[in-house]
Coordinates of C-alpha atoms in Angstrom, one line a residue:
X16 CA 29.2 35.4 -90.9
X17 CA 27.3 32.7 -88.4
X18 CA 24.1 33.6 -87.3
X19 CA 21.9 31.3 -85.0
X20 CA 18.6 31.8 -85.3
X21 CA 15.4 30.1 -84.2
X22 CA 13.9 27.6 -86.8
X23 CA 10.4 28.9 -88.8
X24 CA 7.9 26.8 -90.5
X25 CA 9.9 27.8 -93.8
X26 CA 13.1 25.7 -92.8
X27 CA 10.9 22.3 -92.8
X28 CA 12.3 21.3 -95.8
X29 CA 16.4 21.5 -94.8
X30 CA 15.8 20.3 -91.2
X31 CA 14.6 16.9 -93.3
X32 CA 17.3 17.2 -95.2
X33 CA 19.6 17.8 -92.0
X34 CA 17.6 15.0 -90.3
X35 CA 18.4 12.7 -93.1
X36 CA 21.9 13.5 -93.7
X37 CA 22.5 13.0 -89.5
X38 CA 21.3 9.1 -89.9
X39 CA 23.2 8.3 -92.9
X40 CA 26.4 10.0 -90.7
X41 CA 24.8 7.6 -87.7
X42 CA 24.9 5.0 -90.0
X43 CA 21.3 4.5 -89.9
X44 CA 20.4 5.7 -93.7
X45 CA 16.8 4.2 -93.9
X46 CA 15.7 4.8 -90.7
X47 CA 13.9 8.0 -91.4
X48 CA 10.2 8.2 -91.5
X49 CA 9.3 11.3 -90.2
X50 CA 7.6 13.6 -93.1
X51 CA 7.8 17.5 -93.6
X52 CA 4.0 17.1 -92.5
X53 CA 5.3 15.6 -89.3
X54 CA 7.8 17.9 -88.5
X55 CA 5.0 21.3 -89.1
X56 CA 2.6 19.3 -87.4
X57 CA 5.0 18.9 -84.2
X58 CA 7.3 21.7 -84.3
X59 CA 5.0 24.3 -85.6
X60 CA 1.2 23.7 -84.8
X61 CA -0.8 25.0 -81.6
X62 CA 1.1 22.3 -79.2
X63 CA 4.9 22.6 -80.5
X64 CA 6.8 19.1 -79.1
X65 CA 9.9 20.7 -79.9
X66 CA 11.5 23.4 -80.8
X67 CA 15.0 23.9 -83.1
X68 CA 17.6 26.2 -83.9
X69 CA 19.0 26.9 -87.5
X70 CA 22.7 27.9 -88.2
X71 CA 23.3 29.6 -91.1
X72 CA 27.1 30.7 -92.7
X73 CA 26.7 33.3 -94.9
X74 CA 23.3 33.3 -94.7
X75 CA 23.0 29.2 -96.2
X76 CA 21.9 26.6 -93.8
X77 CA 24.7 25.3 -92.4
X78 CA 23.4 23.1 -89.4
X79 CA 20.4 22.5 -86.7
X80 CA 19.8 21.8 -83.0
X81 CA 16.4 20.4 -82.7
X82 CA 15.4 20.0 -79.0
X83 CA 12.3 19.8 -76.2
X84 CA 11.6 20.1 -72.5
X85 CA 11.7 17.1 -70.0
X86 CA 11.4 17.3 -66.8
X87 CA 13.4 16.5 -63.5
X88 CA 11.8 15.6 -60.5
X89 CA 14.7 15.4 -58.5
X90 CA 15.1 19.1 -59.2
X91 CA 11.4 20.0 -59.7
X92 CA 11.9 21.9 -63.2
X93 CA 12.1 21.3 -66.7
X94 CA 15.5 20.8 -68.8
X95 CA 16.5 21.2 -71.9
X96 CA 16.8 17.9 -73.7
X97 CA 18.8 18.2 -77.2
X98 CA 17.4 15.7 -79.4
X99 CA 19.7 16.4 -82.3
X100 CA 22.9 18.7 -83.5
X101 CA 23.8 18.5 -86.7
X102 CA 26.6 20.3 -88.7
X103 CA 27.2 20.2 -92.8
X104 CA 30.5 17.5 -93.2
X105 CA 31.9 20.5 -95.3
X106 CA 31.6 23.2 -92.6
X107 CA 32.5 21.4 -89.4
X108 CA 35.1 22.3 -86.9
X109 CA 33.8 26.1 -87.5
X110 CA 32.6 26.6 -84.0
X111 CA 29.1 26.4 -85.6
X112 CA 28.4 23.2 -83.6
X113 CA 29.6 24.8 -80.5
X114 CA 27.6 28.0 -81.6
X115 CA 24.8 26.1 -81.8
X116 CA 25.3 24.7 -78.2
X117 CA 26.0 28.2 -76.9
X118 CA 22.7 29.3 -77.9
X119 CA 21.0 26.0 -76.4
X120 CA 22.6 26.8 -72.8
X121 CA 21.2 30.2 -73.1
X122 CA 18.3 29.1 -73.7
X123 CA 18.5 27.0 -70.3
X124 CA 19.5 29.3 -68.3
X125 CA 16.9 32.2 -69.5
X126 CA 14.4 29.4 -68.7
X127 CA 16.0 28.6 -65.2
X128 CA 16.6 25.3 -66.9
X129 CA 19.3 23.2 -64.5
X130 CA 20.2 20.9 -67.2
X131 CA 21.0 20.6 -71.1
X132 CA 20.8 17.2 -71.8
X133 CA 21.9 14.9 -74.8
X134 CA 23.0 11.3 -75.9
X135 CA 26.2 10.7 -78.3
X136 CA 27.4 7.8 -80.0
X137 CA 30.3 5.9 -78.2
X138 CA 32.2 5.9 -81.6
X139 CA 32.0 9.7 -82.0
X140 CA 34.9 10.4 -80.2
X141 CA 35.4 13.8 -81.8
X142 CA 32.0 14.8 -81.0
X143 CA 32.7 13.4 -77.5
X144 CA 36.1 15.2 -77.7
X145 CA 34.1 18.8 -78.2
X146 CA 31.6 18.1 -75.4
X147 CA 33.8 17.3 -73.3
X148 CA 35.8 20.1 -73.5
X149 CA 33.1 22.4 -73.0
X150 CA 32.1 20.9 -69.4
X151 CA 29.7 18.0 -70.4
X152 CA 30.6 14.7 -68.9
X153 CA 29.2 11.3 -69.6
X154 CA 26.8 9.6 -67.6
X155 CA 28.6 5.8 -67.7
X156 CA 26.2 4.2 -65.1
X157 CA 22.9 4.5 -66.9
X158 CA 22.0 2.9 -69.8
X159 CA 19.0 4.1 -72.5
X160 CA 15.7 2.1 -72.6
X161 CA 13.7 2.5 -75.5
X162 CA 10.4 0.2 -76.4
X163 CA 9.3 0.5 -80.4
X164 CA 6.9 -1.5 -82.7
X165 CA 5.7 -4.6 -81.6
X166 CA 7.3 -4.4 -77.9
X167 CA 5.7 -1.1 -77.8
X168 CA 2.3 -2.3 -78.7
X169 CA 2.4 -5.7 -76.7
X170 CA 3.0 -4.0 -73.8
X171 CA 0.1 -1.1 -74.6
X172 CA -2.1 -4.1 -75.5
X173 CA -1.4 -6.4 -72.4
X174 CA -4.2 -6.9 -69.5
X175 CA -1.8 -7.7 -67.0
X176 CA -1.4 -5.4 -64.4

């Protein structure tokens, strides 16, 4: 039996493990820093920054959606951005990704949300196969932006303004 159920302080430990499993699948193995400190400091402390969804088959984790609010000043309300959907190798093409994706649009909508975002790989094409055939569509004409490390603390650090 699937069950979807919001993530507790308790899960820490397989939402790193599902975190860390997601970047070897993105072929990023080492980049993970983020601690289980980090993830009860941010997900579970008086100021959540996100929030996340646990799927569990049989009552064993099975995947995650972690996700947050951003905002849309076009529309003048928050959205749902999903930061990260992850699904055990073993137990994909289940439905529990799509399950998981179900329970995020509700979420939107019970929040008056008018958008569930997210980003996906251009070589995912079956992921990019499911999401499209639920109604997402690919946004072709913008392009992400992201400033880390030392370009992220030049530019904090600069005096030119």
């Amino acid at each position: 039996m699937l069950n979807i159920r919001p993530a507790t302080p308790a899960d820490v430990p397989v939402i790193l493990r599902f975190i860390r499993e997601l970047a070897t699948y993105e072929r990023e193995p080492d980049a993970v820093v983020a601690t289980e400190a980090d993830l009860l400091r941010d997900g579970f402390g008086s100021t959540p920054r996100f929030w996340a969804l646990i799927a569990e088959l049989d009552g064993e984790p099975a995947g995650f959606a972690l996700y947050f609010t951003s905002y849309s000043t076009w529309r003048g309300h928050h959205g749902i951005r999903l930061e990260d959907l992850y699904v055990t190798p073993a137990l994909r093409s289940k439905g529990i990704g799509k399950a998981l994706l179900v329970r995020l649009a509700q979420i939107a909508v019970e929040q008056g949300c008018p958008r569930l975002e997210w980003d996906v790989l251009d070589w995912n094409a079956s992921a990019i196969a499911v999401y499209e055939r639920i109604g997402a569509h690919i946004l072709t004409e913008w392009r992400i932006m992201r400033l880390t490390g030392d370009a992220l603390t030049s530019l904090a650090t600069t005096d030119e303004c």
